[in-house]
Coordinates of C-alpha atoms in Angstrom, one line a residue:
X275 CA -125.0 151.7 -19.2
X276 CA -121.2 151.6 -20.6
X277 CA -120.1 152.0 -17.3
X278 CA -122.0 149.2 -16.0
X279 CA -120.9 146.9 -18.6
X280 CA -117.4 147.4 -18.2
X281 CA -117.9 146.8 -14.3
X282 CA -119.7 143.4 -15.5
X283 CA -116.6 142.7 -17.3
X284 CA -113.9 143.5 -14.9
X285 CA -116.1 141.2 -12.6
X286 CA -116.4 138.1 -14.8
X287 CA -113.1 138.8 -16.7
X288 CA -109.7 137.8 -14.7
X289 CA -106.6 137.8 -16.9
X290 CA -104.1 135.1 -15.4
X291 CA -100.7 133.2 -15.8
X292 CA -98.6 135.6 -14.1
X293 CA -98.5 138.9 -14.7
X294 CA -100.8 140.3 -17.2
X295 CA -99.7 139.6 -20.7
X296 CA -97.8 141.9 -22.6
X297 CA -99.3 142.8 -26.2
X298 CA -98.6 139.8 -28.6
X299 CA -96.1 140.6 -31.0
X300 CA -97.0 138.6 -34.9
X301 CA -94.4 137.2 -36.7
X302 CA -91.5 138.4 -33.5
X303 CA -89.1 136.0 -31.8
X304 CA -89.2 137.7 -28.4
X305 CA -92.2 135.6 -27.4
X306 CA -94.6 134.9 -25.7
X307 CA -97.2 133.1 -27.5
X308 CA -100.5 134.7 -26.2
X309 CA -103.5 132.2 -26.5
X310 CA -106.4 134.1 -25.3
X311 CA -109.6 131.5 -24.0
X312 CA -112.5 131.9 -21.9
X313 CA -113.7 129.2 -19.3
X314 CA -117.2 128.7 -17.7
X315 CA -116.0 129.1 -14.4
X316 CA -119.7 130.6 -13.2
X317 CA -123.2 129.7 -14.6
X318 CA -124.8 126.4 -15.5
X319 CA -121.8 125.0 -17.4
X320 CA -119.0 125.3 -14.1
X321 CA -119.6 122.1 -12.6
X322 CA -118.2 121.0 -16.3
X323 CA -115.3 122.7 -16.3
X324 CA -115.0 125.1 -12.8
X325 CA -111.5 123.4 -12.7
X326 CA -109.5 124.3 -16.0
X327 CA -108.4 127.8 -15.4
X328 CA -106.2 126.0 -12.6
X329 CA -105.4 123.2 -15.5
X330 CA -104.8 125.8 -18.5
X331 CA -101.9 127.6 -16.4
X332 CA -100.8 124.3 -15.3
X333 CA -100.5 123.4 -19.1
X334 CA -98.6 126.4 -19.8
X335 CA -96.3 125.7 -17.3
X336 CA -95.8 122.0 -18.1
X337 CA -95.1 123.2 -22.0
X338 CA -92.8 126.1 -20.8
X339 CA -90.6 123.8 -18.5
X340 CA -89.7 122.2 -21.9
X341 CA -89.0 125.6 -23.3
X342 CA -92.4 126.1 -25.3
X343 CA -93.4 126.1 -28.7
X344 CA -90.9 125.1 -31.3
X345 CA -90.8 127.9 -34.2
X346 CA -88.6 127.2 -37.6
X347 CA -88.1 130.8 -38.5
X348 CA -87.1 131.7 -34.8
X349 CA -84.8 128.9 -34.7
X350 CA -85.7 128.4 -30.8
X351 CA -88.9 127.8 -28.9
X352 CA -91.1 130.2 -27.6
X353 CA -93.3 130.0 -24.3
X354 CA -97.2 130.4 -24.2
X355 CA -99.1 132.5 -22.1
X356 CA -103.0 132.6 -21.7
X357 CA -105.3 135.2 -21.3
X358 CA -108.2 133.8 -19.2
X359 CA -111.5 134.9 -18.7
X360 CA -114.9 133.8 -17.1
X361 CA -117.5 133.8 -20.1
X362 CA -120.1 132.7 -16.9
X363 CA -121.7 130.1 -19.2
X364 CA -123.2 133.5 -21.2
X365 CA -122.9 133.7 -25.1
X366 CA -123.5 137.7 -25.1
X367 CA -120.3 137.9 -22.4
X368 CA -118.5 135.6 -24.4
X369 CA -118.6 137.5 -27.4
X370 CA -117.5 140.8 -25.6
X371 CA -114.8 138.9 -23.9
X372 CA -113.2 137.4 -27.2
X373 CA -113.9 141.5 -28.7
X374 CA -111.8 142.4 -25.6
X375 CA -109.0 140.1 -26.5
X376 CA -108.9 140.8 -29.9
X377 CA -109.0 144.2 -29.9
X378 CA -107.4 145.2 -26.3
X379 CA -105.3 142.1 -25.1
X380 CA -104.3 141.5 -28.5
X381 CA -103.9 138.0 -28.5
X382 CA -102.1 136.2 -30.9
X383 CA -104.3 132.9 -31.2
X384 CA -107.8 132.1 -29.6
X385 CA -108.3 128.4 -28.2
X386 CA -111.9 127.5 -26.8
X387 CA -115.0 128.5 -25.9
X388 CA -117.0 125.5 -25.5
X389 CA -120.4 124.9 -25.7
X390 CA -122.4 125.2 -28.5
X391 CA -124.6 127.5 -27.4
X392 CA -121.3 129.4 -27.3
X393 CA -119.6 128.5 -30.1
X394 CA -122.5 129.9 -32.2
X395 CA -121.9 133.8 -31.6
X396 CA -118.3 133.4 -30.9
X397 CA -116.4 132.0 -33.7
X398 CA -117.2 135.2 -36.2
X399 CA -115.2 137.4 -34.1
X400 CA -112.5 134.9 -35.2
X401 CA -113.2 135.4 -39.1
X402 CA -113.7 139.5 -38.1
X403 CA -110.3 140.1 -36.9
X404 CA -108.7 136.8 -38.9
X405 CA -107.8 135.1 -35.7
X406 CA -107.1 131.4 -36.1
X407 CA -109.4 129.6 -33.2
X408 CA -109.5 126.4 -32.6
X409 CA -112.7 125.5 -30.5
X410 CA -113.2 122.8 -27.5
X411 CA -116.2 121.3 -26.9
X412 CA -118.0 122.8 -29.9
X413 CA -119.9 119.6 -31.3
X414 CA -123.3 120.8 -33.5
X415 CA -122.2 120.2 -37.0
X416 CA -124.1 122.7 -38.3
X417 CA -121.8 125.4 -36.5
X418 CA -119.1 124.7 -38.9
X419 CA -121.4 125.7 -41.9
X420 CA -121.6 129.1 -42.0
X421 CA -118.4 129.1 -44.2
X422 CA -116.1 130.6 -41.2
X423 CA -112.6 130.6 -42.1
X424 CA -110.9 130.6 -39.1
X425 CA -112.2 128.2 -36.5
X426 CA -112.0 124.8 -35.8
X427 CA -113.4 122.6 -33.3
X428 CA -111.5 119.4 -31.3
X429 CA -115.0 118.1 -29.4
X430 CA -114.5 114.5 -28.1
X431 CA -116.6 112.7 -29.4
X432 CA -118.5 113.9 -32.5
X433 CA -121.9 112.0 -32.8
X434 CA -120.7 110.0 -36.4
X435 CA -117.8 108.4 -34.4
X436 CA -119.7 108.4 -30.7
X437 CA -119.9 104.6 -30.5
X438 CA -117.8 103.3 -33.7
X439 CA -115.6 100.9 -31.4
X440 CA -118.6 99.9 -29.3
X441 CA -120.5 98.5 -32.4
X442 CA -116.9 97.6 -33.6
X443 CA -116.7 95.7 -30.0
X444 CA -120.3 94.4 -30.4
X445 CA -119.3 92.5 -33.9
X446 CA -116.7 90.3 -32.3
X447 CA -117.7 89.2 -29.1
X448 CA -118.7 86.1 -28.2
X449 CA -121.8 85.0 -28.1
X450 CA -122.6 88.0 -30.7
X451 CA -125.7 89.7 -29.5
X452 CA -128.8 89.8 -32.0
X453 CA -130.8 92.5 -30.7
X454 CA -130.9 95.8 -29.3
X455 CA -133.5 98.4 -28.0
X456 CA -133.0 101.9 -28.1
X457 CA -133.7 104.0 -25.2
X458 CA -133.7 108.2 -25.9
X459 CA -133.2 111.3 -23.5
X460 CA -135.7 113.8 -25.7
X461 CA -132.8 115.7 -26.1
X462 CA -131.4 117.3 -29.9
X463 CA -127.8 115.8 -29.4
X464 CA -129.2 112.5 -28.0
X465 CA -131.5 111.9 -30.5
X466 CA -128.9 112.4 -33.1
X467 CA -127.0 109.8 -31.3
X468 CA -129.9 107.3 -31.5
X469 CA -130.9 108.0 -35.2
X470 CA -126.8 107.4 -36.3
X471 CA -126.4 104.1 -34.3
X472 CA -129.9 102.9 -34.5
X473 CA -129.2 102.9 -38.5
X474 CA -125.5 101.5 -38.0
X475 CA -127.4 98.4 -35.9
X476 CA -129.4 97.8 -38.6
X477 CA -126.8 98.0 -41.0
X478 CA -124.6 95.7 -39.0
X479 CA -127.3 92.9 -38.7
X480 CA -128.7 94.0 -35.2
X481 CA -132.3 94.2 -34.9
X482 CA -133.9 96.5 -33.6
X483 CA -136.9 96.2 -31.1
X484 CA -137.5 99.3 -30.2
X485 CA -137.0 102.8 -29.8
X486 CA -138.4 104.3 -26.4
X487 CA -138.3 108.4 -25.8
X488 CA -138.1 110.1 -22.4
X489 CA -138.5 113.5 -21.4
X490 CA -135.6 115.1 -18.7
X491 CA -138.7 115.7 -16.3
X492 CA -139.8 112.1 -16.2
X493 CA -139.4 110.2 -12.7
X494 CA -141.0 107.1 -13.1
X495 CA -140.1 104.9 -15.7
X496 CA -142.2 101.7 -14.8
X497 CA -144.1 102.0 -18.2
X498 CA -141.0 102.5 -20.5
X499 CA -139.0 99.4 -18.3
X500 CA -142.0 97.4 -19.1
X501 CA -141.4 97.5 -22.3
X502 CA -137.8 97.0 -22.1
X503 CA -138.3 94.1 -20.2
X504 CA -141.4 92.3 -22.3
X505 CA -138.5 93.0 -25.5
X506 CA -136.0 91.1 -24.4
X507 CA -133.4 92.7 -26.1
X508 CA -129.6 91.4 -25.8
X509 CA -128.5 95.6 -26.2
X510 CA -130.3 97.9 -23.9
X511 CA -128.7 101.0 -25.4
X512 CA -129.2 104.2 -23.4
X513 CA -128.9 107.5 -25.2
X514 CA -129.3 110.3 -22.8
X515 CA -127.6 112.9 -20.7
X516 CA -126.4 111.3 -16.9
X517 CA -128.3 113.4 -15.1
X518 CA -131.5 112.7 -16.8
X519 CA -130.6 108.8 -16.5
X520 CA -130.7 108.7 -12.7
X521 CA -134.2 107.6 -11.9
X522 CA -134.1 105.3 -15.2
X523 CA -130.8 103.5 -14.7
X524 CA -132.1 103.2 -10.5
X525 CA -135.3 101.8 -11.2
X526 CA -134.1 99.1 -14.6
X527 CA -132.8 97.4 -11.5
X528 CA -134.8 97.5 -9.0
X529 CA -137.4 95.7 -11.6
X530 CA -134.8 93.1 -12.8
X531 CA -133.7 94.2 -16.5
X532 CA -131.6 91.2 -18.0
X533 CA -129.1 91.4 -21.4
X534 CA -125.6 91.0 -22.2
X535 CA -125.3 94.3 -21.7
X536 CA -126.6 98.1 -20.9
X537 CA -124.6 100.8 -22.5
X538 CA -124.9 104.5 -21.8
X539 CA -123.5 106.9 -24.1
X540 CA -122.7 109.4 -21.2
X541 CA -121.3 107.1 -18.0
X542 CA -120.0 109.9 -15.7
X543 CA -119.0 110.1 -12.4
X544 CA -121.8 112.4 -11.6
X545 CA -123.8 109.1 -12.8
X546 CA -121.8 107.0 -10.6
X547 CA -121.9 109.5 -7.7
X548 CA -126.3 108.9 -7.7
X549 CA -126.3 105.4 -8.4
X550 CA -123.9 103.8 -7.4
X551 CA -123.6 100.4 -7.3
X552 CA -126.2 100.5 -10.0
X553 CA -123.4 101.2 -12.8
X554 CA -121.6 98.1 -12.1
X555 CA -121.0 96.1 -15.4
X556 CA -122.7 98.8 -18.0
X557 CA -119.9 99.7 -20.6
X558 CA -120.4 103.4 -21.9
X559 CA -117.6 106.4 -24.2
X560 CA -115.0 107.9 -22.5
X561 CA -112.9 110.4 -25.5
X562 CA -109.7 109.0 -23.5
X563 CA -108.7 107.7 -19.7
X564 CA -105.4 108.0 -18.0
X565 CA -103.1 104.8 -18.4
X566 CA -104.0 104.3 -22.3
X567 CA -100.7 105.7 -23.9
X568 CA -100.4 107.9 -27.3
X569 CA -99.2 111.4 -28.0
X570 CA -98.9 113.6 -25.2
X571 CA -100.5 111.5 -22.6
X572 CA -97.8 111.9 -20.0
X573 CA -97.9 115.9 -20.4
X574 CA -101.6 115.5 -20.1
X575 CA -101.6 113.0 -17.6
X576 CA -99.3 114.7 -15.4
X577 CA -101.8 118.2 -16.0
X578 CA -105.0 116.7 -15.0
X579 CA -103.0 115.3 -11.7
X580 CA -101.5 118.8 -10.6
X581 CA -105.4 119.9 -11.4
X582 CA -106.9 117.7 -9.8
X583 CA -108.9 116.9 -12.7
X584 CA -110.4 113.3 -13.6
X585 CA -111.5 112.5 -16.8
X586 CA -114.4 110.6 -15.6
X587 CA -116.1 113.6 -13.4
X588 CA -114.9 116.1 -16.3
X589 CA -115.5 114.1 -19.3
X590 CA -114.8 117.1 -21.6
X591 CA -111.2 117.9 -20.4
X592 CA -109.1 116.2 -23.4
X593 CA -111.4 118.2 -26.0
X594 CA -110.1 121.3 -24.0
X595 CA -106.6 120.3 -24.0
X596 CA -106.8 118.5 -27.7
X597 CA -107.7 122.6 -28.5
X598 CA -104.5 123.7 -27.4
X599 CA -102.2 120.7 -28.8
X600 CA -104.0 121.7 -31.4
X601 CA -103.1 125.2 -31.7
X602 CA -99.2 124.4 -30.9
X603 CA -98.8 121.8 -33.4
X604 CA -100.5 124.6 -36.1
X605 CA -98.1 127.0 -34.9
X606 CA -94.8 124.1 -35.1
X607 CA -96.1 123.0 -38.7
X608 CA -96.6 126.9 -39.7
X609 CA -92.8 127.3 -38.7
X610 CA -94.0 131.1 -37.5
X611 CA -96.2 133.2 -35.6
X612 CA -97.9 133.9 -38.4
X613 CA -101.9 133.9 -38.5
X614 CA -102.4 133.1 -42.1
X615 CA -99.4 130.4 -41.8
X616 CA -100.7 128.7 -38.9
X617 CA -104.2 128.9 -40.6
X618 CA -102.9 127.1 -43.6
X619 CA -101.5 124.9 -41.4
X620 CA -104.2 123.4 -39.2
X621 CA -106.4 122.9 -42.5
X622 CA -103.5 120.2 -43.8
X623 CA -102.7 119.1 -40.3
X624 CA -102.7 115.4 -39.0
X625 CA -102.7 116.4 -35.0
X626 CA -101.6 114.6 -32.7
X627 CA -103.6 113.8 -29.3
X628 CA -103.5 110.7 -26.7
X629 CA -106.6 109.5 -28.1
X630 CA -104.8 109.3 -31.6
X631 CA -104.7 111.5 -34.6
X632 CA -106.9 114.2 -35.0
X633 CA -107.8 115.7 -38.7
X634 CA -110.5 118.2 -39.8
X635 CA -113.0 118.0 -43.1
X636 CA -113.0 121.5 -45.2
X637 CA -114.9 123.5 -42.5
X638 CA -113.0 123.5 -39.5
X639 CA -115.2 119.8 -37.9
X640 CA -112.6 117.2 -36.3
X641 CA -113.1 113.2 -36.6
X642 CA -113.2 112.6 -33.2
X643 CA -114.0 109.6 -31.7
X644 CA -114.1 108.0 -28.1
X645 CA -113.0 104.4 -26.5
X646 CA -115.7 102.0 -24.7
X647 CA -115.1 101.7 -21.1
X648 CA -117.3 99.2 -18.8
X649 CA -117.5 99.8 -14.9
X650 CA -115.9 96.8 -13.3
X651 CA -115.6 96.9 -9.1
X652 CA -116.9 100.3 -9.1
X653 CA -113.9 101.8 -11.3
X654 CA -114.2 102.4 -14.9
X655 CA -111.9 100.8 -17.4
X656 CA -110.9 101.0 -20.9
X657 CA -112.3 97.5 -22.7
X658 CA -112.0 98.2 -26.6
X659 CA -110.1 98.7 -28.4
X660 CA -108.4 96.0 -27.0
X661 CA -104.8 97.4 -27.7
X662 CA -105.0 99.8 -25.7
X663 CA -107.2 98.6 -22.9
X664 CA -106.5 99.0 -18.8
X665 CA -108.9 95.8 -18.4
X666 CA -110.4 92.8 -20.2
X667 CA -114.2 93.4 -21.2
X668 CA -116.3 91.3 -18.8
X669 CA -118.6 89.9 -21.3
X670 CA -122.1 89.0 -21.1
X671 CA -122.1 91.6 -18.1
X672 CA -121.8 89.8 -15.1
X673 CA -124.2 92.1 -13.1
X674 CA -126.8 92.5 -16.2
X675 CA -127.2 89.1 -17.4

């Protein structure tokens, strides 16, 4: 049985940048840095992120070519180095993975996992062996309860900001929409969605026609577009996963829907990829998009482009690299390689990302938010905040109204 598992892990488990890492060395100027991280390079979640090992040793080489990590105490910078594994999309080789690092690797730092179903049994291996970790794509709230110490999370976006500059959008456009209909993937995080910004509507003077639920098997939606269609509403707002959206967002116009405008809450390129022309004119969240400027964004820019990784086919990519901005930043603020230093640090940090600054409550949860984008000519663009934006929000929708 042992023998088997450790032939699972050696399997799943490949240690990368270079050379395997040399034992991190606390509160030492010979550096490295060692961040260890898993990635779901196999199992369900890959086709979300089968691309960032390649981008987290690009990343370590874009930092090193600067010279690293700045560290006060050392009076020089440091380099990072990662310790890599393939969790496989499983939380039980997950948490033996982070064990491994903690205990044989000997990292110094942990950045990631992702997924909540992995950020559940992960993250108290971090308060076990009083590793700071700063989580990815780690969004249910109630994660960040348990009254952990040591993690914290950089998902982009959390569901209380999701569409904050949409409905910011939404109050000063012209003509100003009335009414919106609410239309729900049957899903936990989706409905969450729908219950914060179905309130916010109302509370911004929308009305609100409707609220219509549909289950991920669901293939014809003729009934639920029906309704749709008899309410008129000038906001069809779709809450739902992409792939779930496929046959919905397909048939809506093939039977004519009409508003000022559809908005999904997860426009993708795996959307686009089905649909195709379909898209055209809905707006939808991006957590950031190449070409709108702010901290880091050329180092991250310039990443993603030696990955070959877009933001709009892996829409979870800046909450992965926010994690380990994140993590340098705590370790610059600390001024050492110091664990309990560079956990003080990150609970008092302001960090910096290209989506903007990035601070987290008493438990470790980030205020993430994300920017309205609108598919114009079959590309998607940034539209609001309008400071920042790569193109002018078409508005009514051309294609929709």
């Amino acid at each position: 049985m042992k023998t088997h598992l450790l032939q699972k892990l050696a399997g799943a488990a490949l240690a990368v940048v270079a050379a395997a890492p040399v034992a991190a060395k606390l509160n030492s100027c010979d550096g490295p840095i060692v961040f260890g991280t898993t990635v779901s390079e196999t199992g369900p979640f890959s086709t979300l992120a089968d691309r960032w090992r390649k981008m987290t040793e690009v990343f370590a080489e874009e930092v090193n070519k600067t010279g690293g990590v700045a560290v006060k105490a050392c009076n020089k910078k440091l380099p990072i180095q990662f310790v890599i594994y393939d969790d496989q999309s499983v939380p039980a080789t997950a948490v033996q993975l982070y064990e491994k690092m903690a205990t044989v690797d000997k990292v110094d730092f942990f950045v990631g996992p992702d997924w909540s179903s992995i950020g559940g049994p992960v993250p108290p291996i971090a308060d076990k062996y009083k590793i700071p970790m700063v989580m990815a794509n780690v969004a249910t709230p109630a994660l960040y309860d348990r009254g952990l110490k040591y993690i914290w999370g950089t998902p982009f976006p959390v569901v209380p900001n999701w569409s904050a500059r949409y409905f910011d959008m939404l109050g000063k456009v012209s003509p100003k929409p009335q009414t919106i209909i609410f239309i729900t993937h049957d899903n936990p995080v989706m409905k969450g969605i729908t219950a914060t910004w179905s309130k916010k509507a109302e509370e911004q003077g929308l009305k609100v026609l409707g609220t219509e639920m549909f289950g991920a098997e669901l293939k014809d939606f003729t009934a639920l577009i029906a309704k749709v269609r008899a309410a008129k509403a000038d906001i069809v707002y779709i809450s739902s996963y992409d792939n779930a959206s496929v046959p919905l967002v397909q048939q809506m116009r093939q039977l004519k829907v009409r508003a000022m405008d559809v908005h999904h809450t997860m426009l993708t390129g795996a959307l686009q990829r089905q649909v195709g022309q379909d898209l055209e004119g809905m707006t939808g969240e991006l957590s950031w998009y190449p070409g709108v400027k702010g901290a880091y964004s050329e180092l991250v820019e310039t990443v993603m482009q030696r990955s070959n990784v877009t933001m709009f086919d892996y829409i979870w990519t800046l909450g992965r690299l926010t994690s380990y901005l994140a993590m340098i930043q705590g370790i610059e603020k600390a001024g050492e390689v110091d664990r309990e230093k560079v956990k003080a640090a990150l609970f008092k940090a302001t960090i910096k990302s290209p989506a903007g600054d990035v601070t987290f409550d008493e438990r470790g949860f980030a205020n993430t938010g994300a920017f309205t984008v609108q598919m114009q000519a079959g590309k998607v663009q940034v539209v609001w905040p309008p400071e920042v934006a790569t193109s002018k929000l078409q508005w009514p929708s051309p294609s929709w109204k």
